[in-house]
């Protein structure tokens, strides 16, 4: 392990966990909310400009003069076949988020359309276009550039596989000293926070799935227990290693995810699915130029919306980028720059479009068909086709009404998934409310099929997918963090990887305890700020290094110390 980076990263993580457990949750939540909003207001424009710049930069890399350069020796072949490669990078990329937001984000934009768009734009089309924008080319361009830079410096120039190497063309030998130590430590903290955000979100959705399947209660305590249990399982994959654990789980996971998508697409109608896929591509391309440079500078309402959605997602992806970038780099040795960029950029984006079409468009179409039948079919009874839920009665001020027994006063009503997201849903015993964000996916599945067996199986597959994405994210991140903490060693020891796997679970549990989704969002936005500046320097360093391909380079050992200087 590195004598400075490992203990500095470990100490910071332990301190963060202690703060979350010791400081009162209300005080900590307010502080983190203030940090999130402050950074969004002051630096949201930087996140927006940076992500759009990286998309243009990735296009230049793919089709520019260096497109045929290999990420490794000129005679090297890729370590993994393309199908396995796609499965591994996609499982590490954003699997948990795709499941969590597959229904939740399109319904949110449908109910509360983003401000600033021309009146008359179809709400369903706009909702899908904005959702795909957040999960399409921009985040994968970020991952592609970060991964490419790490693979180029690590495999082509034989430098340590860590972030300090990216800054060598800019700062020279100073990256082997304290400057590099700080850069690598920041990369570790950012990765931990970004992954913890996903693990916390995943725990909420696993809890929701288990509640539906087996009646397990929902709450922070149960979610922390789930994090502990699934992290324990993830350590088994950590011990099995890249080929035995992560690879096999990634292939299984991508197969289950495709199965789930096919189930939903068939349930909603295949012809409608294919038609909507094409239309969603057009809608996405239609808003792409406008949204790519939208900062909310001329509208307080627009800036508020942007900070809650686009800036959060961009910050989340930036915080994730050391993890995803390092992992993709680790499994991409031997590919050319062009093959690498096109593969990382276009294939996951295409899959994301199909994914959100299957889940998001099906959800919105179910709702609009329901409204159309209510207005035009007098014989239509929603209770015959839609699942029913207990909806809380609210007083004039919007507060929940409780009976003298303490139970929530409620009414049972048939709801579409869109309506479900906007209502206050109550548990069957009337004692508590149900979070609609993590349960929206299961609401769609329940309303899509008449057969209870099909509903149960689809919910079970979805829950298993979240668990497997949780495991692959955890063990992949453990590998990445340990590579950085061990000075760029691509095959770090198992013991230290176990330490980081456990730490990720602890940070996720601590942030959930500190304020749930709001705390997770705040931590991601804060962690992304210093890393964004580092990545800008890294892009400059990559261009500088590519332009000097014929010049001698510095060869370095995996410990981070330079040797065989050829100046």
XYZ file of C-alpha atoms in Angstrom:
567
model
C 0.000 0.000 0.000
C 1.077 3.609 -0.529
C 2.517 5.055 2.705
C 0.519 8.298 2.458
C -2.501 7.727 0.189
C -3.851 4.600 1.908
C -3.794 5.937 5.503
C -4.997 9.404 4.417
C -7.940 7.934 2.500
C -8.778 5.478 5.282
C -8.634 8.189 7.961
C -10.887 10.496 5.936
C -13.434 7.728 5.407
C -13.475 6.778 9.082
C -13.893 10.447 10.044
C -16.823 10.844 7.629
C -18.548 7.785 9.068
C -18.034 8.986 12.650
C -19.414 12.438 11.846
C -22.548 10.905 10.281
C -23.135 8.663 13.288
C -22.291 11.198 16.018
C -23.719 14.517 14.757
C -27.542 14.874 15.103
C -29.173 13.878 11.824
C -31.258 17.083 11.506
C -28.213 19.347 11.909
C -26.109 17.300 9.526
C -28.866 17.092 6.936
C -29.339 20.869 6.953
C -25.594 21.429 6.611
C -25.330 19.026 3.698
C -28.364 20.586 2.013
C -26.776 24.037 2.308
C -23.540 22.719 0.821
C -25.400 21.076 -2.061
C -27.428 24.190 -2.887
C -24.450 26.521 -2.520
C -22.230 24.513 -4.851
C -25.078 24.160 -7.336
C -25.649 27.915 -7.448
C -21.983 28.892 -7.674
C -20.510 26.084 -9.783
C -23.416 24.472 -11.635
C -22.332 26.275 -14.807
C -18.899 24.615 -14.536
C -20.397 21.124 -14.350
C -22.584 21.854 -17.392
C -19.759 23.346 -19.464
C -17.313 20.610 -18.492
C -19.618 17.724 -19.410
C -20.453 19.215 -22.817
C -16.774 19.928 -23.430
C -15.886 16.312 -22.644
C -18.453 15.112 -25.178
C -16.789 17.191 -27.888
C -13.337 16.098 -26.702
C -14.278 12.413 -26.889
C -15.475 12.880 -30.474
C -12.119 14.436 -31.360
C -10.277 11.520 -29.761
C -12.357 8.965 -31.681
C -11.912 10.552 -35.104
C -8.777 12.667 -34.674
C -5.168 11.966 -35.630
C -4.526 9.628 -32.680
C -7.511 7.319 -33.183
C -5.355 4.293 -34.099
C -3.092 4.491 -31.035
C -3.387 1.380 -28.869
C -3.963 1.425 -25.129
C -0.954 -0.774 -24.522
C 1.834 -2.158 -26.688
C 1.281 -2.107 -30.429
C 1.193 -5.923 -30.574
C -1.260 -6.412 -27.668
C -4.715 -7.930 -28.082
C -7.726 -7.120 -25.849
C -7.917 -9.156 -22.651
C -11.702 -9.721 -22.898
C -14.019 -10.333 -25.839
C -16.392 -7.514 -26.737
C -19.531 -9.019 -25.202
C -17.830 -9.573 -21.852
C -16.246 -6.113 -22.105
C -19.624 -4.445 -22.682
C -21.192 -6.392 -19.806
C -18.436 -5.416 -17.365
C -18.334 -1.719 -18.214
C -22.132 -1.451 -18.155
C -22.497 -3.243 -14.808
C -19.907 -0.939 -13.306
C -21.292 2.161 -15.007
C -24.748 3.012 -13.723
C -26.756 -0.182 -13.224
C -28.317 0.672 -9.852
C -29.257 4.139 -11.036
C -30.909 2.800 -14.197
C -33.188 0.581 -12.132
C -33.914 3.240 -9.509
C -34.724 6.045 -11.960
C -36.169 3.957 -14.830
C -39.730 4.854 -13.818
C -39.131 7.555 -11.226
C -37.416 10.131 -13.439
C -39.748 10.056 -16.475
C -42.795 10.288 -14.198
C -41.224 13.207 -12.303
C -40.597 15.171 -15.500
C -44.060 14.273 -16.801
C -45.778 15.605 -13.670
C -43.481 18.598 -13.232
C -42.132 19.552 -16.682
C -38.709 21.240 -16.740
C -39.149 25.017 -17.070
C -37.868 26.894 -20.076
C -39.108 24.668 -22.909
C -41.486 25.898 -25.600
C -45.165 25.496 -24.822
C -46.924 22.790 -26.764
C -44.124 20.214 -26.609
C -45.737 16.878 -25.783
C -45.199 16.202 -22.036
C -44.405 12.504 -22.555
C -41.907 13.243 -25.324
C -40.229 15.955 -23.239
C -40.073 13.755 -20.132
C -38.370 10.943 -22.034
C -35.963 13.267 -23.852
C -34.777 14.928 -20.633
C -34.402 11.573 -18.890
C -32.296 10.131 -21.718
C -30.230 13.325 -21.766
C -29.148 12.649 -18.177
C -28.185 9.030 -18.954
C -26.960 9.224 -22.541
C -23.902 10.571 -24.307
C -22.719 13.069 -21.691
C -22.004 10.719 -18.766
C -20.472 8.074 -21.019
C -18.263 10.690 -22.665
C -16.969 11.556 -19.191
C -16.291 7.891 -18.407
C -14.676 7.352 -21.784
C -12.253 10.259 -21.432
C -11.257 9.403 -17.859
C -10.831 5.704 -18.678
C -8.909 6.458 -21.854
C -6.497 8.760 -20.061
C -5.884 6.205 -17.309
C -5.408 3.365 -19.814
C -3.113 5.451 -22.009
C -0.821 6.575 -19.210
C -0.987 3.238 -17.424
C -0.648 0.782 -20.323
C 0.940 2.771 -23.127
C 3.362 4.859 -21.089
C 3.699 2.292 -18.278
C 3.041 4.785 -15.512
C 1.264 3.868 -12.262
C -2.446 3.214 -12.830
C -3.620 6.137 -10.701
C -4.749 9.723 -11.063
C -1.431 11.381 -10.349
C -0.084 9.953 -13.618
C -2.654 11.957 -15.593
C -1.100 15.195 -14.372
C 2.519 14.323 -15.196
C 2.536 16.198 -18.532
C 1.301 19.310 -16.662
C 3.233 19.278 -13.356
C 6.173 17.009 -14.123
C 8.016 15.264 -11.281
C 5.949 17.051 -8.640
C 3.207 14.442 -9.171
C 5.444 11.846 -7.497
C 5.432 13.924 -4.307
C 2.751 15.371 -2.046
C 0.817 16.921 -4.946
C 0.215 13.462 -6.377
C -0.607 12.074 -2.946
C -3.357 14.668 -2.521
C -4.725 14.018 -6.025
C -4.942 10.263 -5.422
C -6.519 10.758 -1.994
C -9.179 13.036 -3.500
C -9.861 10.398 -6.157
C -10.367 7.774 -3.426
C -12.764 9.970 -1.428
C -14.716 10.949 -4.537
C -15.022 7.317 -5.590
C -16.188 6.229 -2.150
C -18.830 8.943 -1.970
C -20.049 8.341 -5.528
C -20.314 4.602 -4.999
C -21.905 5.081 -1.570
C -24.607 7.193 -3.249
C -25.433 4.299 -5.559
C -25.285 1.726 -2.781
C -27.608 3.826 -0.620
C -30.069 4.186 -3.494
C -29.773 0.466 -4.200
C -30.491 -0.420 -0.567
C -33.706 1.621 -0.692
C -34.884 -0.196 -3.803
C -33.898 -3.655 -2.552
C -35.866 -2.889 0.621
C -38.870 -1.889 -1.514
C -38.649 -5.103 -3.544
C -38.379 -7.312 -0.466
C -41.307 -5.470 1.095
C -43.429 -6.314 -1.927
C -42.225 -9.922 -2.192
C -42.077 -10.966 1.447
C -43.630 -8.175 3.511
C -40.312 -7.138 5.060
C -40.781 -3.693 6.659
C -39.269 -0.636 5.026
C -37.036 1.812 6.859
C -33.509 3.096 7.466
C -32.722 0.289 9.922
C -33.654 -2.413 7.428
C -31.731 -0.631 4.657
C -28.573 -0.441 6.780
C -28.917 -4.154 7.536
C -29.304 -4.860 3.802
C -26.153 -2.857 3.078
C -24.286 -4.959 5.638
C -25.587 -8.256 4.239
C -25.022 -7.437 0.563
C -21.577 -5.974 1.295
C -20.715 -9.252 3.017
C -21.705 -11.127 -0.134
C -19.695 -8.667 -2.230
C -16.552 -9.548 -0.281
C -16.811 -13.081 -1.685
C -16.632 -11.651 -5.195
C -13.721 -9.468 -4.065
C -11.803 -12.571 -2.986
C -12.657 -14.348 -6.269
C -11.010 -11.524 -8.218
C -11.612 -9.849 -11.579
C -11.915 -12.978 -13.711
C -13.634 -15.259 -11.213
C -15.948 -12.833 -9.411
C -16.617 -9.530 -11.156
C -16.603 -11.002 -14.665
C -19.089 -13.795 -13.938
C -21.415 -11.605 -11.890
C -21.354 -8.914 -14.593
C -22.332 -11.414 -17.281
C -25.134 -12.838 -15.090
C -26.332 -9.359 -14.207
C -26.470 -8.059 -17.734
C -28.415 -11.173 -18.749
C -30.995 -10.632 -15.990
C -31.263 -6.925 -16.830
C -31.937 -7.738 -20.500
C -34.513 -10.322 -19.428
C -36.275 -7.742 -17.260
C -36.264 -5.175 -20.078
C -37.702 -7.733 -22.516
C -40.432 -8.685 -20.015
C -41.503 -5.056 -19.684
C -41.242 -4.364 -23.435
C -43.371 -7.404 -24.256
C -45.849 -6.557 -21.506
C -46.283 -3.056 -22.902
C -46.371 -4.192 -26.549
C -43.334 -4.825 -28.762
C -44.528 -2.766 -31.722
C -45.153 0.201 -29.443
C -41.741 -0.311 -27.858
C -39.879 -0.185 -31.175
C -41.852 2.821 -32.358
C -41.263 4.674 -29.098
C -37.528 3.852 -29.218
C -37.148 5.617 -32.553
C -39.225 8.583 -31.395
C -37.233 8.885 -28.173
C -33.984 9.052 -30.154
C -35.440 11.927 -32.146
C -36.687 13.714 -29.032
C -33.290 13.298 -27.356
C -31.426 14.698 -30.370
C -33.936 17.545 -30.549
C -33.182 18.824 -27.026
C -29.497 17.815 -26.959
C -28.037 21.153 -28.180
C -30.219 23.268 -25.879
C -29.793 21.173 -22.754
C -26.051 20.722 -23.260
C -25.455 24.411 -22.544
C -28.326 25.211 -20.214
C -27.135 26.750 -16.914
C -30.290 28.499 -15.644
C -28.512 31.866 -15.679
C -31.637 33.809 -16.716
C -34.240 32.121 -14.516
C -34.320 31.327 -10.809
C -36.898 28.638 -11.476
C -34.713 27.152 -14.204
C -31.624 27.185 -12.005
C -33.488 25.495 -9.150
C -34.671 22.739 -11.460
C -31.203 22.392 -12.991
C -29.524 22.040 -9.591
C -32.004 19.383 -8.523
C -31.585 17.297 -11.665
C -28.852 18.010 -14.226
C -26.224 19.385 -11.848
C -26.851 16.536 -9.411
C -26.472 13.923 -12.151
C -23.379 15.578 -13.616
C -21.800 15.777 -10.147
C -22.756 12.170 -9.406
C -21.138 11.005 -12.654
C -18.008 13.075 -11.968
C -17.756 11.604 -8.458
C -18.165 8.151 -10.016
C -15.594 8.782 -12.758
C -12.464 7.589 -10.900
C -14.216 4.312 -10.134
C -15.859 3.744 -13.513
C -12.915 5.207 -15.421
C -10.343 3.103 -13.593
C -12.417 -0.051 -13.895
C -13.082 0.440 -17.619
C -9.394 1.178 -18.139
C -8.455 -1.983 -16.225
C -10.567 -4.186 -18.547
C -9.780 -2.350 -21.821
C -6.082 -2.933 -22.356
C -5.158 -3.621 -25.984
C -7.949 -1.653 -27.692
C -7.365 1.303 -30.001
C -8.507 4.782 -28.990
C -11.184 4.790 -31.686
C -12.585 1.369 -30.798
C -12.499 2.270 -27.131
C -14.308 5.626 -27.462
C -16.977 4.332 -29.841
C -17.611 1.265 -27.695
C -17.785 3.114 -24.376
C -19.787 6.019 -25.768
C -22.334 4.542 -28.154
C -23.189 1.039 -26.914
C -24.194 2.004 -23.333
C -26.037 5.066 -24.641
C -28.050 2.909 -27.050
C -28.844 0.441 -24.263
C -29.890 3.319 -21.980
C -32.316 4.595 -24.621
C -33.861 1.140 -25.007
C -33.990 0.716 -21.225
C -35.790 3.985 -20.527
C -38.102 3.408 -23.462
C -39.117 0.035 -22.054
C -39.750 1.332 -18.545
C -40.388 5.063 -18.864
C -42.453 5.188 -22.036
C -44.492 2.156 -20.943
C -45.274 3.916 -17.663
C -46.335 7.161 -19.338
C -48.376 5.364 -21.989
C -50.190 3.349 -19.307
C -51.147 6.619 -17.614
C -52.247 8.480 -20.756
C -54.297 5.472 -21.913
C -55.964 5.418 -18.498
C -56.846 9.128 -18.681
C -58.131 8.744 -22.256
C -60.410 5.851 -21.255
C -61.730 7.777 -18.245
C -62.723 10.639 -20.525
C -64.138 8.617 -23.418
C -65.326 5.244 -22.108
C -68.241 5.417 -19.681
C -68.018 1.674 -18.971
C -64.346 1.799 -17.995
C -63.621 0.742 -14.393
C -59.996 1.476 -13.371
C -60.230 -0.985 -10.468
C -60.416 -3.835 -12.967
C -57.108 -3.012 -14.661
C -55.002 -1.046 -12.144
C -53.569 -2.065 -8.768
C -55.094 -0.382 -5.727
C -53.204 1.463 -2.993
C -54.073 3.204 0.259
C -53.845 6.984 -0.249
C -53.592 9.284 2.771
C -56.265 11.913 3.350
C -54.765 15.396 3.621
C -56.146 18.492 5.337
C -56.382 21.960 3.780
C -52.732 22.684 4.571
C -51.565 19.432 2.963
C -50.816 17.648 6.236
C -51.677 13.987 6.791
C -54.892 13.407 8.739
C -54.643 10.836 11.565
C -57.455 9.041 13.346
C -57.725 9.053 17.187
C -56.153 5.555 17.155
C -53.037 7.010 15.570
C -53.613 5.404 12.187
C -53.457 7.513 9.042
C -56.864 8.240 7.566
C -56.753 6.694 4.124
C -58.760 5.721 1.051
C -58.106 2.761 -1.259
C -57.833 3.853 -4.896
C -56.679 2.358 -8.236
C -53.571 4.226 -9.437
C -51.242 4.298 -12.413
C -47.519 4.545 -11.663
C -47.657 8.267 -12.536
C -50.487 8.889 -10.065
C -48.716 6.744 -7.478
C -45.670 9.048 -7.595
C -47.776 12.122 -6.816
C -49.808 10.676 -3.932
C -49.014 10.016 -0.277
C -49.132 6.223 -0.129
C -49.855 4.507 3.186
C -48.915 1.026 4.414
C -51.691 -1.536 4.838
C -51.671 -1.181 8.637
C -52.075 2.591 8.306
C -49.141 3.352 10.590
C -46.660 4.800 8.118
C -46.182 6.148 4.593
C -44.329 4.484 1.719
C -41.520 6.226 -0.193
C -42.740 6.385 -3.789
C -39.363 7.049 -5.465
C -37.735 3.625 -4.847
C -41.037 1.752 -5.235
C -42.145 3.312 -8.542
C -40.584 0.514 -10.619
C -42.540 -2.161 -8.764
C -45.734 -0.153 -9.205
C -45.264 -0.282 -12.972
C -44.678 -4.044 -12.878
C -47.766 -4.571 -10.718
C -49.953 -2.606 -13.100
C -48.488 -4.139 -16.253
C -49.517 -7.764 -15.781
C -52.848 -9.322 -14.783
C -51.139 -12.521 -13.590
C -49.917 -12.374 -9.986
C -47.285 -14.976 -10.868
C -45.833 -12.748 -13.608
C -45.861 -9.755 -11.270
C -44.069 -11.721 -8.562
C -41.457 -13.070 -10.994
C -40.784 -9.670 -12.578
C -40.430 -7.979 -9.179
C -38.120 -10.807 -8.066
C -35.930 -10.407 -11.173
C -35.803 -6.618 -10.684
C -34.832 -6.987 -7.022
C -32.159 -9.558 -7.871
C -30.787 -7.212 -10.547
C -30.437 -4.412 -7.984
C -28.664 -6.768 -5.578
C -26.246 -7.954 -8.275
C -25.578 -4.394 -9.461
C -24.927 -3.554 -5.807
C -22.389 -6.381 -5.548
C -20.622 -5.634 -8.850
C -20.452 -1.920 -8.017
C -19.048 -2.675 -4.573
C -16.369 -5.145 -5.618
C -15.426 -3.159 -8.745
C -15.047 -0.007 -6.667
C -13.002 -1.898 -4.078
C -10.607 -2.970 -6.814
C -10.332 0.558 -8.200
C -9.815 2.262 -4.842
C -7.199 -0.275 -3.840
C -5.313 0.197 -7.111
C -5.078 3.915 -6.311
C -4.286 3.338 -2.620
C -1.526 0.860 -3.527
C 0.338 3.271 -5.769
C -1.144 2.109 -9.080
C -0.587 -1.605 -8.632
C -3.147 -3.229 -11.030
C -3.335 -6.360 -8.860
C -3.575 -5.136 -5.248
C -3.762 -7.570 -2.303
C -7.123 -9.052 -1.307
C -6.912 -7.885 2.317
C -6.849 -4.186 1.498
C -9.633 -4.633 -1.072
C -11.774 -6.143 1.667
C -11.114 -3.064 3.792
C -12.402 -0.756 1.055
C -15.443 -2.964 0.347
C -16.455 -2.726 4.004
C -15.738 1.019 4.020
C -18.095 1.590 1.067
C -20.904 -0.100 2.939
C -20.191 1.943 6.056
C -20.217 5.244 4.143
C -23.497 4.327 2.388
C -25.108 3.410 5.722
C -23.795 6.567 7.387
C -25.141 8.853 4.645
C -28.537 7.144 4.715
C -28.648 7.668 8.460
C -27.602 11.303 8.018
C -30.457 12.217 5.701
C -31.330 9.626 3.106
C -31.356 10.586 -0.575
C -30.757 14.288 0.162
C -27.539 13.500 2.042
C -26.404 11.171 -0.750
C -26.987 13.912 -3.337
C -25.189 16.532 -1.263
C -22.154 14.306 -0.720
C -21.850 13.572 -4.452
C -22.062 17.235 -5.476
C -19.465 18.242 -2.881
C -17.053 15.423 -3.736
C -17.228 16.196 -7.460
C -16.018 19.807 -7.212
C -12.264 19.301 -6.624
C -12.251 16.266 -8.902
C -13.735 18.275 -11.778
C -10.748 20.631 -11.650
C -8.328 17.680 -11.621
C -10.051 16.184 -14.677
C -9.683 19.411 -16.636
C -5.929 19.329 -16.030
C -5.935 15.636 -16.991
C -7.507 16.395 -20.384
C -4.850 18.994 -21.085
C -2.163 16.519 -20.026
C -3.577 13.807 -22.322
C -3.504 16.113 -25.358
C 0.005 17.229 -24.495
C 1.198 13.648 -24.156
C -0.472 12.455 -27.374
C 1.079 15.319 -29.310
C 4.545 14.190 -28.149
C 4.197 10.482 -29.001
C 7.575 10.361 -30.751
C 9.351 11.970 -27.788
C 10.987 9.945 -24.968
C 8.815 9.368 -21.902
C 9.286 8.703 -18.207
C 8.947 5.067 -17.171
C 7.687 4.562 -13.651
C 7.266 1.690 -11.253
C 3.980 0.663 -9.679
C 5.087 2.283 -6.437
C 4.730 5.697 -8.007
C 8.458 6.495 -8.104
C 9.914 7.369 -11.538
C 12.788 5.391 -12.986
C 14.688 5.249 -16.278
C 14.164 8.947 -16.925
C 14.810 9.664 -20.606
C 15.050 13.407 -20.816
